[in-house]
Coordinates of C-alpha atoms in Angstrom, one line a residue:
M1 CA 189.1 -35.5 84.4
A2 CA 190.8 -38.9 84.7
I3 CA 187.9 -40.2 86.8
I4 CA 185.4 -39.2 84.1
D5 CA 187.6 -40.9 81.5
V6 CA 187.7 -44.1 83.6
V7 CA 183.9 -44.1 84.0
D8 CA 183.4 -43.4 80.3
R9 CA 185.6 -46.3 79.3
L10 CA 184.1 -48.6 81.9
L11 CA 180.7 -48.0 80.3
T12 CA 182.2 -48.4 76.8
F13 CA 184.2 -51.6 77.3
E14 CA 182.5 -53.0 80.4
S15 CA 186.0 -53.9 81.6
V16 CA 187.7 -52.3 84.6
A17 CA 191.1 -53.4 83.4
A18 CA 190.5 -51.8 80.0
A19 CA 189.2 -48.6 81.5
L20 CA 192.2 -48.3 83.9
M21 CA 194.9 -49.3 81.4
L22 CA 193.7 -47.1 78.6
T23 CA 193.3 -44.1 80.9
A24 CA 196.8 -44.7 82.4
F25 CA 198.2 -44.8 78.9
T26 CA 196.3 -41.8 77.5
Y27 CA 197.6 -39.1 79.9
P28 CA 201.4 -39.7 79.6
A29 CA 201.1 -40.2 75.9
A30 CA 199.2 -36.9 75.5
T31 CA 201.7 -35.1 77.7
L32 CA 204.6 -36.4 75.6
L33 CA 202.8 -35.3 72.4
A34 CA 202.0 -31.9 73.9
A35 CA 205.7 -31.5 74.8
G36 CA 206.7 -32.4 71.3
L37 CA 204.3 -29.9 69.9
C38 CA 205.7 -27.3 72.2
R39 CA 209.3 -27.9 71.0
L40 CA 208.1 -27.8 67.4
F41 CA 206.2 -24.5 68.0
D42 CA 209.3 -23.0 69.7
H43 CA 211.5 -23.8 66.7
A44 CA 209.1 -23.4 63.8
F45 CA 207.0 -20.5 65.1
A46 CA 209.5 -18.2 66.8
D47 CA 207.3 -15.3 65.8
T48 CA 204.3 -15.4 68.0
Q49 CA 202.3 -13.4 65.4
L50 CA 200.7 -16.4 63.6
T51 CA 200.1 -16.3 59.9
L52 CA 197.2 -18.1 58.2
L53 CA 199.5 -20.8 57.0
Q54 CA 200.9 -21.3 60.5
I55 CA 197.3 -21.6 61.9
V56 CA 196.5 -24.3 59.3
I57 CA 199.7 -26.2 60.1
T58 CA 198.9 -25.9 63.8
V59 CA 195.3 -27.3 63.3
G60 CA 196.8 -30.1 61.2
L61 CA 199.4 -31.0 63.8
C62 CA 196.7 -31.1 66.5
V63 CA 194.6 -33.5 64.4
L64 CA 197.7 -35.6 63.7
A65 CA 198.4 -35.7 67.5
G66 CA 194.8 -36.7 68.2
A67 CA 195.0 -39.5 65.6
C68 CA 198.2 -40.8 67.1
I69 CA 196.6 -41.1 70.5
V70 CA 193.6 -42.9 69.1
T71 CA 195.7 -45.2 66.9
M72 CA 197.9 -46.2 69.9
M73 CA 194.8 -46.8 72.0
T74 CA 193.2 -48.9 69.2
T75 CA 196.4 -51.0 68.9
I76 CA 196.4 -51.7 72.6
R77 CA 192.7 -52.4 72.6
V78 CA 193.0 -54.9 69.7
A79 CA 196.0 -56.6 71.2
M80 CA 194.2 -57.0 74.5
G81 CA 191.0 -58.2 72.8
W82 CA 188.8 -55.3 74.2
S83 CA 185.9 -54.3 72.0
M84 CA 183.6 -51.4 72.2
L85 CA 179.9 -52.0 72.7
G86 CA 178.2 -51.5 69.3
G87 CA 181.5 -50.2 68.0
R88 CA 181.6 -48.7 64.6
P89 CA 184.4 -46.8 62.8
L90 CA 182.7 -43.5 63.7
E91 CA 182.7 -44.2 67.4
E92 CA 186.0 -46.2 67.4
F93 CA 188.2 -43.7 65.6
V94 CA 186.6 -40.5 64.2
I95 CA 184.9 -39.2 67.3
P96 CA 187.8 -39.9 69.7
T97 CA 190.2 -38.4 67.2
G98 CA 188.1 -35.2 67.0
R99 CA 187.9 -35.1 70.8
Y100 CA 191.6 -35.4 71.3
S101 CA 192.4 -33.0 68.4
M102 CA 190.2 -30.4 70.1
A103 CA 192.1 -30.9 73.4
F104 CA 195.4 -30.4 71.6
L105 CA 194.1 -27.4 69.8
A106 CA 192.9 -25.8 73.1
W107 CA 196.3 -26.5 74.5
S108 CA 198.0 -24.9 71.5
I109 CA 195.8 -21.8 71.8
L110 CA 196.8 -21.6 75.5
Y111 CA 200.5 -22.1 74.5
F112 CA 200.4 -19.3 71.9
W113 CA 198.6 -16.9 74.3
M114 CA 201.2 -17.6 77.0
A115 CA 204.0 -17.2 74.5
T116 CA 202.6 -13.9 73.2
E117 CA 202.1 -12.6 76.8
A118 CA 205.7 -13.6 77.7
A119 CA 207.0 -11.9 74.6
R120 CA 205.0 -8.8 75.4
Q121 CA 206.4 -8.7 79.0
R122 CA 210.0 -9.2 77.7
E123 CA 209.5 -6.4 75.3
Q124 CA 208.1 -4.2 78.1
Q125 CA 211.1 -5.1 80.3
R126 CA 213.5 -4.4 77.5
M127 CA 211.9 -1.0 76.8
A128 CA 211.9 -0.2 80.5
Q129 CA 215.6 -1.1 80.7
I130 CA 216.4 1.1 77.7
Q131 CA 214.4 4.0 79.2
M132 CA 216.1 3.5 82.6
E133 CA 219.6 3.5 81.0
A134 CA 218.7 6.7 79.1
L135 CA 217.3 8.3 82.2
R136 CA 220.4 7.3 84.2
A137 CA 222.6 8.8 81.6
E138 CA 220.5 12.0 81.6
I139 CA 220.7 12.3 85.3
H140 CA 224.4 11.9 85.3
E141 CA 224.7 14.5 82.7
L142 CA 222.6 16.9 84.8
Q143 CA 224.7 16.2 87.8
L144 CA 227.9 17.0 85.9
Q145 CA 226.6 20.5 84.9
L146 CA 228.8 22.3 87.3
D147 CA 229.3 26.1 87.0
P148 CA 232.7 26.4 85.3
H149 CA 232.9 30.1 86.2
F150 CA 232.6 29.2 89.9
L151 CA 235.5 26.7 89.6
I152 CA 237.7 29.1 87.7
N153 CA 237.0 32.0 90.1
A154 CA 237.5 29.7 93.2
L155 CA 240.9 28.6 91.8
N156 CA 241.8 32.2 91.0
G157 CA 240.9 33.1 94.5
V158 CA 243.2 30.4 95.9
A159 CA 246.0 31.7 93.8
E160 CA 245.5 35.2 95.0
E161 CA 245.5 34.2 98.6
T162 CA 248.5 31.8 98.4
H163 CA 251.2 34.5 98.7
D164 CA 249.6 36.9 101.2
N165 CA 247.4 34.6 103.2
P166 CA 248.5 30.9 102.8
E167 CA 246.3 29.7 105.7
R168 CA 243.2 31.2 104.0
A169 CA 244.3 29.6 100.7
V170 CA 244.6 26.2 102.3
S171 CA 241.2 26.6 103.8
M172 CA 239.7 27.4 100.4
I173 CA 241.4 24.4 98.9
R174 CA 239.9 22.2 101.5
D175 CA 236.5 23.7 100.9
L176 CA 236.9 23.2 97.2
T177 CA 237.9 19.6 97.7
T178 CA 234.9 19.0 99.9
Y179 CA 232.6 20.5 97.4
L180 CA 234.0 18.6 94.4
R181 CA 234.1 15.3 96.4
H182 CA 230.4 15.8 97.2
V183 CA 229.6 16.5 93.5
L184 CA 231.5 13.4 92.2
A185 CA 230.1 11.2 95.0
G186 CA 226.6 12.0 93.6
L187 CA 227.4 10.1 90.5
R188 CA 227.7 6.9 92.6
T189 CA 225.2 7.8 95.3
P190 CA 222.3 9.9 93.8
I191 CA 220.3 9.8 97.0
V192 CA 221.9 11.3 100.1
S193 CA 220.8 12.7 103.5
V194 CA 220.0 16.4 103.8
G195 CA 222.9 16.6 106.3
S196 CA 225.3 15.3 103.6
E197 CA 223.9 17.7 101.1
I198 CA 224.3 20.6 103.5
E199 CA 228.0 19.6 104.0
G200 CA 228.7 20.1 100.3
L201 CA 226.6 23.2 100.1
S202 CA 228.3 24.7 103.2
A203 CA 231.7 24.2 101.5
Y204 CA 230.3 26.0 98.4
L205 CA 229.0 28.9 100.5
R206 CA 232.3 29.3 102.4
L207 CA 234.1 29.5 99.0
Q208 CA 231.7 32.2 97.8
Q209 CA 232.0 34.1 101.1
A210 CA 235.8 34.0 100.7
R211 CA 235.5 35.2 97.1
F212 CA 233.2 38.2 97.7
G213 CA 234.0 39.0 101.4
E214 CA 231.8 41.7 102.9
R215 CA 229.8 42.1 99.6
V216 CA 228.0 38.9 100.5
N217 CA 226.0 38.0 103.6
V218 CA 224.9 34.3 103.8
S219 CA 222.6 32.7 106.3
L220 CA 221.9 28.9 106.4
S221 CA 219.2 27.5 108.7
V222 CA 218.6 23.7 108.8
D223 CA 215.9 22.1 111.0
P224 CA 217.7 19.2 112.8
A225 CA 214.6 17.0 112.2
A226 CA 215.1 17.5 108.4
A227 CA 218.8 16.6 108.5
E228 CA 218.2 12.8 108.2
K229 CA 215.7 13.1 105.4
P230 CA 216.8 11.6 102.1
V231 CA 217.1 13.9 99.1
A232 CA 218.4 13.8 95.6
N233 CA 222.0 14.8 95.5
L234 CA 222.7 18.3 94.3
L235 CA 219.0 19.0 93.7
F236 CA 218.9 22.5 95.1
Q237 CA 222.6 23.4 94.4
P238 CA 221.6 25.1 91.0
L239 CA 219.1 27.3 92.9
V240 CA 221.8 28.4 95.3
E241 CA 224.2 29.0 92.4
N242 CA 221.5 31.1 90.7
A243 CA 221.2 33.2 93.9
F244 CA 224.9 34.1 93.7
E245 CA 225.0 34.4 89.9
Y246 CA 222.0 36.6 89.4
G247 CA 221.5 38.3 92.8
D248 CA 222.0 42.0 93.2
R249 CA 225.5 42.7 94.5
S250 CA 225.4 46.5 93.8
V251 CA 225.5 47.1 97.6
R252 CA 225.5 43.8 99.3
L253 CA 224.1 40.4 98.3
D254 CA 222.0 38.7 100.9
V255 CA 221.4 35.0 100.5
S256 CA 219.1 33.1 102.9
I257 CA 218.7 29.4 102.8
R258 CA 216.2 27.6 105.1
I259 CA 215.5 23.9 105.2
S260 CA 212.7 22.6 107.3
L261 CA 209.9 20.1 107.5
D262 CA 206.4 21.0 106.4
G263 CA 204.5 18.1 108.0
E264 CA 206.2 15.1 106.5
A265 CA 207.4 17.0 103.5
L266 CA 210.8 18.6 103.1
R267 CA 210.7 22.4 102.4
I268 CA 213.6 24.3 101.0
E269 CA 213.4 28.1 100.7
I270 CA 216.2 30.1 99.0
E271 CA 216.0 33.9 98.9
N272 CA 218.4 36.5 97.5
T273 CA 218.3 40.3 97.0
G274 CA 217.6 41.3 93.4
H275 CA 214.9 41.3 90.7
L276 CA 213.7 38.2 88.9
A277 CA 212.9 39.9 85.6
S278 CA 216.3 41.7 85.4
A279 CA 218.2 38.5 86.1
I280 CA 216.4 36.7 83.2
K281 CA 217.0 39.7 80.9
A282 CA 220.7 39.9 81.8
R283 CA 221.4 36.2 81.1
P284 CA 219.2 34.4 78.5
D285 CA 220.5 31.1 79.8
H286 CA 219.1 31.8 83.2
G287 CA 216.6 29.1 82.7
L288 CA 219.1 26.2 82.2
G289 CA 219.7 25.7 85.9
L290 CA 215.9 25.8 86.5
Q291 CA 215.4 23.3 83.7
N292 CA 217.9 21.0 85.4
V293 CA 216.0 21.3 88.7
R294 CA 212.6 20.7 87.2
R295 CA 213.7 17.7 85.2
R296 CA 215.3 16.1 88.2
L297 CA 212.2 16.8 90.2
D298 CA 210.1 15.0 87.6
V299 CA 212.5 12.0 87.8
H300 CA 213.1 11.8 91.6
Y301 CA 209.7 13.1 92.8
P302 CA 207.1 12.4 90.1
G303 CA 203.9 14.1 91.1
R304 CA 205.2 14.7 94.6
H305 CA 206.8 18.1 94.4
H306 CA 205.9 21.7 94.3
F307 CA 208.4 24.4 93.0
I308 CA 207.8 28.1 92.6
L309 CA 210.1 31.0 91.8
R310 CA 208.7 34.5 92.6
Q311 CA 209.7 38.0 93.4
L312 CA 208.9 39.5 96.8
E313 CA 208.5 43.2 97.6
D314 CA 208.7 44.4 101.2
E315 CA 209.0 48.2 101.9
G316 CA 211.4 48.8 99.0
D317 CA 213.3 45.5 99.7
T318 CA 213.1 43.4 96.6
R319 CA 214.0 39.7 96.8
V320 CA 213.8 36.6 94.6
A321 CA 212.5 33.5 96.4
A322 CA 212.7 29.9 95.3
V323 CA 210.5 27.5 97.3
L324 CA 210.7 23.8 96.9
R325 CA 208.5 21.3 98.6
L326 CA 209.3 17.6 98.4
E327 CA 206.9 14.8 99.5
G328 CA 208.1 11.3 100.3
E329 CA 211.4 9.7 99.5
P330 CA 213.2 10.3 96.2
C331 CA 213.2 7.7 93.5
S332 CA 216.6 6.4 92.6
V333 CA 217.7 5.7 89.0
S334 CA 221.2 4.3 89.8

């Protein structure tokens, strides 16, 4: 662009010195004026949604900036004795002013477009931050939805064992401490390994086994290859709690938990004796734990999970099965 201006002025003034000096003056002066317009727009037009009056003012400022450039160039030209070939007021002032005004107007349009885009991005970032904070608060609330009946019953069980079997009571206290530590750690570390999740779950299962004794039979099978997989903390804890809460204990409650790999995906299967329909009918709030699980799946595994809850019949043996398949690593919202 500068080379074109030099050639144009060389043809106009037939002077190398005039062409070089006027070009060398024009670009710094235009840059300073553009910077001044930028500062003015920043202070006067904080709202990037321009009104008609602001557009008129912007055009006027661009014309004024173009006239300033031409006036300063004319002053230098007259002082140095450089004259334009066949120069007339139209060629000497009006046309150059129009050309520079259009250049400043184009720069102003670019400035407002960039300012609008930056404001849009800032608003998107602000909304994303607000949504993330709300989502983080929601996840923490979901993580805090412990079963109060379980805690009360566990403490009552400890109290009952304290006098007759103090060693058993101490063991139950340790398991309860391990379980609660795991739950509270999830507020700081929402993503853990399957092995860490199993540690907290095993403490929960031992407490339930101590509470119900021979009325409960629990089996836990974990594929060693799945132990190092990351998983959202306490994600399938509500499903295990449901198995104990709504499972059929009329004779003996059987709870089976299997964690394995299905290709690259993590597969969790939880089965318990009982009927799905009767459990829902007995407790209308049965769906709260499932809502917790489904909501967390949407957050941590968006579009990458499969969850089914169904009833199985096998030669008079009725069982409820929850199957969870998780693909990829969980998203974190901490």
